[in-house]
Structures are given as structure tokens and as C-alpha cells.
Coordinates of C-alpha atoms in Angstrom, one line a residue:
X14 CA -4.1 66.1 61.5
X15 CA -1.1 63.9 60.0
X16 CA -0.6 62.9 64.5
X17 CA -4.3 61.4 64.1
X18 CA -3.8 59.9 60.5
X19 CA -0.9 58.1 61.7
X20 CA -2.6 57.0 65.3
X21 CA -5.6 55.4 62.7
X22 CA -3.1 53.5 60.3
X23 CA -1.4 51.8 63.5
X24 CA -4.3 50.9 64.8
X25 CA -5.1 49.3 61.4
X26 CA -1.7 47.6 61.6
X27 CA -2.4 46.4 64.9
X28 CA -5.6 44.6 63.8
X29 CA -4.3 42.8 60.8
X30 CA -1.5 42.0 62.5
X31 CA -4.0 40.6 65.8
X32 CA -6.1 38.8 63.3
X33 CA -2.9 37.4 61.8
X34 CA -1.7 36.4 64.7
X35 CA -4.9 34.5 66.1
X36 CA -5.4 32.3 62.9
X37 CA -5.0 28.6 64.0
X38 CA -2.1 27.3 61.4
X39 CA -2.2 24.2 62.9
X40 CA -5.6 23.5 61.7
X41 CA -5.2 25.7 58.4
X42 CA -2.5 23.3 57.7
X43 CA -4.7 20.3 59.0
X44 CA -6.8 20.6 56.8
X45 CA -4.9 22.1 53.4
X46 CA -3.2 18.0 53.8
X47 CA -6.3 16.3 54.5
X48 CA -7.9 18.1 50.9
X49 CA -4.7 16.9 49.2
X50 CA -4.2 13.2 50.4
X51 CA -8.1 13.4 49.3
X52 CA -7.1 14.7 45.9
X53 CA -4.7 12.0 45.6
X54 CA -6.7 9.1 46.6
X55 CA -9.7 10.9 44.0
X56 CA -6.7 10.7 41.2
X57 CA -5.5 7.3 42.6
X58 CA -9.7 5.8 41.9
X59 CA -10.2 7.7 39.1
X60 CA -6.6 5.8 37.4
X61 CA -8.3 2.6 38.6
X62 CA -11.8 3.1 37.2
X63 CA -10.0 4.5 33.7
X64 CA -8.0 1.3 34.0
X65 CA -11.1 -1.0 34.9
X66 CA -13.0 0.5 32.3
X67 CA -10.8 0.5 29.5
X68 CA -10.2 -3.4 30.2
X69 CA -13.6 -4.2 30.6
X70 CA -14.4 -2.3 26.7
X71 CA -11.3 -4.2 25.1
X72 CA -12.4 -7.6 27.1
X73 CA -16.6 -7.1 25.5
X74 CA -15.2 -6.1 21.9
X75 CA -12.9 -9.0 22.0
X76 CA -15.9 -11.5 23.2
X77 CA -18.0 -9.9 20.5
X78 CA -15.6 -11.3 17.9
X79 CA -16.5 -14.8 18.9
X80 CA -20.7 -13.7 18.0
X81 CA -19.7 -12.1 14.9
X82 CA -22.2 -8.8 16.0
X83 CA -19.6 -6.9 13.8
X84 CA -18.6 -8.7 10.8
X85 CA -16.5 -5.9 9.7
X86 CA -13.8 -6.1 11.6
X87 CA -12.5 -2.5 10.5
X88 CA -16.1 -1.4 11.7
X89 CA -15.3 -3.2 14.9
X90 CA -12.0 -1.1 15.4
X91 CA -13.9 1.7 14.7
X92 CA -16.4 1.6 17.5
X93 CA -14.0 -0.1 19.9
X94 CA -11.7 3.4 19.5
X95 CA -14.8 5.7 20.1
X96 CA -16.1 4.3 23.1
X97 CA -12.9 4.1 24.6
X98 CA -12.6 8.2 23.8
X99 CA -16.3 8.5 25.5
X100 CA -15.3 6.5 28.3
X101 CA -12.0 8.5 28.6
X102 CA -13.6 11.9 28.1
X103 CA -16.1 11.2 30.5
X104 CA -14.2 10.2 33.4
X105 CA -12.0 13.3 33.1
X106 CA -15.2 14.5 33.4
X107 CA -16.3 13.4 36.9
X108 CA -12.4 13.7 37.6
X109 CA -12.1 17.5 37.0
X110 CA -16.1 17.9 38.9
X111 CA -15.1 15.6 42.1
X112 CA -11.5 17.8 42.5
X113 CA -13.3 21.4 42.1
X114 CA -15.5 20.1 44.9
X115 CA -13.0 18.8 47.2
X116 CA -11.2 22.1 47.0
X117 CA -14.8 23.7 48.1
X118 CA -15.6 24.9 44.5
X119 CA -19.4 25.4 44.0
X120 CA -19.6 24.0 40.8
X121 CA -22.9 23.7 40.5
X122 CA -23.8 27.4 41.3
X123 CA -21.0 28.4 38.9
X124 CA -22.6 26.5 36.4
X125 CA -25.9 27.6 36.6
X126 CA -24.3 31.5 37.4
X127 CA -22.1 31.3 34.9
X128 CA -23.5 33.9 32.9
X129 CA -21.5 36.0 30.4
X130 CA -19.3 33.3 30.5
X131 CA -21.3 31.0 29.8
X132 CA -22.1 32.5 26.6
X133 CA -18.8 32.7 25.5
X134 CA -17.7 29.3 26.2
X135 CA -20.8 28.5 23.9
X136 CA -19.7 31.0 21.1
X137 CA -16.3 29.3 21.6
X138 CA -17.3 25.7 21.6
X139 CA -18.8 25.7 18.3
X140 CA -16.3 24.3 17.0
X141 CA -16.2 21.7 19.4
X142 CA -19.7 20.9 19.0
X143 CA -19.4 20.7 15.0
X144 CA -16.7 18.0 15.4
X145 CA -18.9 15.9 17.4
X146 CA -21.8 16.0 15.2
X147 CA -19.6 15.5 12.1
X148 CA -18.0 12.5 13.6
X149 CA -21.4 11.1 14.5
X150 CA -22.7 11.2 11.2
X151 CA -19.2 10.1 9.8
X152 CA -19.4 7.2 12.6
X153 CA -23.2 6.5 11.4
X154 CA -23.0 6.6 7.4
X155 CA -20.0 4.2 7.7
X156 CA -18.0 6.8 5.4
X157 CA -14.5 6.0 7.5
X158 CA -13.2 2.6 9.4
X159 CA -10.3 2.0 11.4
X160 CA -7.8 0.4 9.1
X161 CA -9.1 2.0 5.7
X162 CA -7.1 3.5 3.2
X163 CA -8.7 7.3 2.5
X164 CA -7.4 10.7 0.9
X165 CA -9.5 13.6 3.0
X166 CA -8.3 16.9 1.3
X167 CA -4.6 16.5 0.5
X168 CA -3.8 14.3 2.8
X169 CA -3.6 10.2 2.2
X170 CA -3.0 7.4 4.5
X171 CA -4.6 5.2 6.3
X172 CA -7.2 5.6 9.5
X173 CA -5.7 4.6 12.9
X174 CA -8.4 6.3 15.0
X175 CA -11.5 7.6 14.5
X176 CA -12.3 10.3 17.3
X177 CA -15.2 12.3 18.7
X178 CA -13.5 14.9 17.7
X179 CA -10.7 14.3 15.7
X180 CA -9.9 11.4 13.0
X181 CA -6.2 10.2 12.7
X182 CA -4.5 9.0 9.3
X183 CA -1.2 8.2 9.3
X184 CA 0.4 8.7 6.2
X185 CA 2.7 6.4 4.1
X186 CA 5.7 8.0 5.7
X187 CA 4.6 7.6 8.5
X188 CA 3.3 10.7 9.7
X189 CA 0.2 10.9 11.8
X190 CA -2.5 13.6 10.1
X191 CA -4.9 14.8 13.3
X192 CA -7.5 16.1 11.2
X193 CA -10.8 18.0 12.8
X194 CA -14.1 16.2 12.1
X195 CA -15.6 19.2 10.5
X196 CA -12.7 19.5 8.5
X197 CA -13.5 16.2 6.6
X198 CA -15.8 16.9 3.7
X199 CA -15.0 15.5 1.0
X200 CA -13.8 11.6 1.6
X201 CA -11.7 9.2 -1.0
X202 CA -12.4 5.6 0.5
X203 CA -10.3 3.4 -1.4
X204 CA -11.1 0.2 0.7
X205 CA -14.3 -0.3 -0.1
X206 CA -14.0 -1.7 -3.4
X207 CA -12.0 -3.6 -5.5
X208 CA -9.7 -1.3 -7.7
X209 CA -8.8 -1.6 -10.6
X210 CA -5.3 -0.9 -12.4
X211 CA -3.4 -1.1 -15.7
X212 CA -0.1 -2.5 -16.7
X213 CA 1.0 -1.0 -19.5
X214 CA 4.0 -2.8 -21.4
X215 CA 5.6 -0.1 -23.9
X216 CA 6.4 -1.0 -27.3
X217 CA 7.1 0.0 -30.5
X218 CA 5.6 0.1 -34.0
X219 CA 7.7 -2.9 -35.2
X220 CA 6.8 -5.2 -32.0
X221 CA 4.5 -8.2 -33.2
X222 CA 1.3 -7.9 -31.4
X223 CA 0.0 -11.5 -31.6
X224 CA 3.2 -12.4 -30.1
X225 CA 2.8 -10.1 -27.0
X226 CA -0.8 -11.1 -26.4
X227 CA 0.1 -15.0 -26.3
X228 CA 2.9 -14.5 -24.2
X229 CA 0.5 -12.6 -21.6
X230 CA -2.4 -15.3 -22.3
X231 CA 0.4 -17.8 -21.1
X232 CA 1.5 -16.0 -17.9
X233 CA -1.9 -15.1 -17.4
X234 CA -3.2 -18.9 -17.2
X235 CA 0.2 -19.5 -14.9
X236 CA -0.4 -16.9 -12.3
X237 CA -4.3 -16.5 -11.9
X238 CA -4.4 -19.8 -9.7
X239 CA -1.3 -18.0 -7.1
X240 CA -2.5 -14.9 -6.3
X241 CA -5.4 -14.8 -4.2
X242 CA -5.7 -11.2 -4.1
X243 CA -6.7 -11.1 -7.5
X244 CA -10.3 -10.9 -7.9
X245 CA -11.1 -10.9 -11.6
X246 CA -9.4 -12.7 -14.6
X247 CA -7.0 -10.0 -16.0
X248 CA -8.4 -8.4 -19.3
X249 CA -5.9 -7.7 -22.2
X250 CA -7.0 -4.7 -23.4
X251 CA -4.2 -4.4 -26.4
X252 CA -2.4 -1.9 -27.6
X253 CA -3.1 1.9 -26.3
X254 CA -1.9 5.3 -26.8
X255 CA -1.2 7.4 -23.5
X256 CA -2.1 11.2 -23.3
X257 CA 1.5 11.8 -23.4
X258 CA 2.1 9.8 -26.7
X259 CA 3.5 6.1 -25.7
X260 CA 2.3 3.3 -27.1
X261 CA 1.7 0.8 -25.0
X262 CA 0.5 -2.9 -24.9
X263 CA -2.4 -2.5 -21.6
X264 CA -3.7 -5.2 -19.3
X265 CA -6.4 -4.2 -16.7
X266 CA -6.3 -6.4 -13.4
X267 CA -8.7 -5.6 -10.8
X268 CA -7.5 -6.6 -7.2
X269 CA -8.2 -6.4 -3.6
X270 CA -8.2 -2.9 -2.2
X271 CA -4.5 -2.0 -0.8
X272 CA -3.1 -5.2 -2.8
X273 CA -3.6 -4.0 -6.7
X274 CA 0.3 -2.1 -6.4
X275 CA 1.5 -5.8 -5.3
X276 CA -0.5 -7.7 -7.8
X277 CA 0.6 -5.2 -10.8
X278 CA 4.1 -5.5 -10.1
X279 CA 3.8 -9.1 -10.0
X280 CA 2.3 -9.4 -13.3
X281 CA 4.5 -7.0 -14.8
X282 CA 7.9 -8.3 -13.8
X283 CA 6.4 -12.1 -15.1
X284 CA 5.5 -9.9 -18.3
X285 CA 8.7 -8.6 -18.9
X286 CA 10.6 -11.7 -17.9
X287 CA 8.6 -13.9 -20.5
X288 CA 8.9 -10.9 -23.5
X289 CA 12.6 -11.2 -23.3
X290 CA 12.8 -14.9 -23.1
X291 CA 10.7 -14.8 -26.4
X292 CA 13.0 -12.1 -28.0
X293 CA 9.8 -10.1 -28.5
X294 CA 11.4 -6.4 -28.1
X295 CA 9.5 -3.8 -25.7
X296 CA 10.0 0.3 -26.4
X297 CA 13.6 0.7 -25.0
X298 CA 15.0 -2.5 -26.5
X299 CA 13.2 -1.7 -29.8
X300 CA 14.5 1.7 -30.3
X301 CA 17.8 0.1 -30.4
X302 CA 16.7 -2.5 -33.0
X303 CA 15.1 -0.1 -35.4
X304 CA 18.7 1.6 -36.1

């Protein structure tokens, strides 16, 4: 019994190793470096056409300016960006199809046999799916432009890309925020507009309000005409109460969006420098002349 066991298993060996033996290497190895110098030259095009492609985009967006077809040229980033990712997404695309087939893969019977699998690549590309209709409709209603200041959630910055599935905003550190499309619900677009801000001078009971008014009246007048990114005449509101208690002496400016911090600083400092010239005292220097 174990003689005739062990007479079957070295016939076995005999045949694997026969079959072993007879394989052509030469060709096996033939033709494993004729699918990889194909897979090469397939990478080598596809770098080209990317590169062809993406040159081509940049080149029409860049005519376009000349035909104003996008007069916002935020709006013009913007759909520059996504076609670029669509153009880039899609040759990975073809890239990833023309390899499985060089290597013999049937991806068109996988595809259509996929299946269970298929379902669960569904079930798992939901999310995937969701971004890309959110960015559509983000990309359609105009909410978001390259170049915008925005606050989505907790997070502020402004909008480098906008993405078929993602939408960057790089923070005022300088931190780059990849946020999911479907993430972005609730949007703070503070480019859109004008915005308006206050300067609020703090002063105290004793401080002669005519004074401080004609004093601001005269820098007013003096640095309207400078400052183009001022878009209204400043408005002297007068004298104010904060939440917190202060009394202050408020002018509202209303600026160009992403210029009002500039412009209010501006203003202040000429405030200030003007106030002391006049020996009109503001809160710090009139606590110290009330004693």
C-alpha cells in the first residue's frame, strides 16, 4: 500500500517536473519585456497627452481673457482648475484601462461580471458620488471662486482650488484645509460684497465731542481722495457704548472686500495722529488727566 502511494507521488513529481522542464523561458521571457517596454511607451504617451492637454486648457483660458467670456476673473480660475481635474482624472482613467489590457486583463468582462463587487464599490462610492454632485452644484450656483475669502465650518481662508471632489482653502497661516464637497454646507463668502467695519476711538466722559468730530471731518475730507479701496464716504456715527462698557467715538467705513482691515487701520492711525496734535485726549490719555 505505502510501495504504491509512493510509486503515484513520483510519478506526479516526474510530471510537474517534465512540464517544468518543457516550458519555453525564452519566449516566457520574450514576451514578459515586450508587455513592459509596451507599458512604458503607454506611460511615456499618456505623460505626453496629460502634458498636451493640460497646455492646450491653460493656452484657451488664457485666449478667453482677451474675449472677456468670463468677466470674473475669480470665476475664470475656478473653471480653469476644474477642467484641468477632469482632464487629469480622465486620462488616469484610459491610463489605468490601456495597462490592465496590455497585461491581458479582461476588463470589460470584469466589469460587466463584477457582481458582488460591484455592489460594494457602489455602497462604498457614495461618498464619492456625493462630492461630485455637491461640487457641481457649488460650481453651478457660483457659491465659491478661486481667489475668494470664505469661512466653511471652522475653517477660514481663502479658496486655491475648487475640485470635483474636494475644495482647498488655505488658511491665513498658511495651512492648506482639503475639505470634502459634501462636507461644505454652510458657506461665509466674504468677497462678494463690500464690508463694512467700524473704528472705534475710545474716550472719556470729559473728551469734547465737537472737537473729535471736526478733527475726523478734516482727515476724512484729506484721505477719501487716496484710498481707492474705499467705496463709500466714511459715516461718523458719534459716540457709542460697547457691550462690554467702553465708550467709544465710532466711524463706519465700508471697503472693498479683503481691503477694509487695511483701510481701517489707515484711518485709525490718521485719527489718532490728528487727536494728539489737537490735545483732544482719547480713554488712556484721559484717565490720566481726570486725576
Amino acid at each position: 500500500m505505502i510501495i504504491g502511494a509512493t510509486s503515484f507521488t513520483s510519478k506526479q513529481m516526474e510530471q510537474v517536473k517534465k512540464a517544468f522542464t518543457d516550458l519555453s523561458w525564452h519566449e516566457i521571457s520574450q514576451q514578459i519585456l515586450s508587455k513592459f517596454l509596451l507599458i512604458i511607451v503607454t506611460f511615456i504617451l499618456f505623460l505626453l497627452i496629460l502634458w498636451v492637454g493640460r497646455v492646450i486648457i491653460v493656452h484657451l483660458f488664457q485666449e478667453s481673457k482677451k474675449y472677456n467670456v468670463l468677466k470674473n476673473s475669480n470665476r475664470m480660475a475656478t473653471v480653469r482648475t476644474l477642467v484641468l481635474n477632469i482632464y487629469r482624472y480622465t486620462c488616469y482613467f484610459f491610463l489605468l484601462y490601456a495597462i490592465l489590457s496590455e497585461i491581458g486583463v479582461p476588463v470589460g468582462t470584469l466589469i460587466a461580471g463584477a457582481g458582488i463587487f460591484s455592489l460594494a464599490l457602489g455602497l462604498g462610492a457614495q461618498s464619492l458620488v456625493s462630492d461630485i454632485v455637491t461640487g457641481f452644484f457649488i460650481l453651478l450656483e457660483q457659491q465659491l471662486d478661486v481667489g475668494d475669502t470664505v469661512q466653511i465650518g471652522q475653517i477660514k481662508g481663502t479658496v486655491t482650488a475648487l475640485g470635483i471632489r474636494t475644495t482647498q482653502v488655505t488658511s491665513s497661516d498658511g495651512t492648506l484645509n482639503y475639505i470634502p464637497n459634501r462636507n461644505i454646507v454652510i458657506v461665509q463668502n466674504f468677497s462678494r460684497n463690500n464690508m463694512v467695519t467700524n473704528i472705534d476711538i475710545h474716550i472719556t466722559s470729559k473728551t469734547p465731542l465737537s472737537k473729535v468730530e471736526q478733527v475726523i471731518t478734516q482727515v476724512n475730507n484729506k484721505l477719501v481722495p487716496q484710498i481707492n479701496a474705499l467705496q463709500l464716504k466714511p459715516v461718523i456715527v458719534g459716540p457709542v457704548v460697547t457691550p462690554d462698557g467702553a465708550l467709544v467715538f465710532r466711524v463706519t467705513i465700508t471697503a472693498t472686500s479683503g481691503k477694509q482691515s487695511t483701510v481701517a487701520s489707515r484711518f485709525l492711525a490718521a485719527y489718532l495722529k490728528e487727536l494728539r496734535i489737537n490735545n483732544i485726549p482719547i480713554a488712556w490719555e484721559g484717565m490720566n488727566n481726570e486725576h
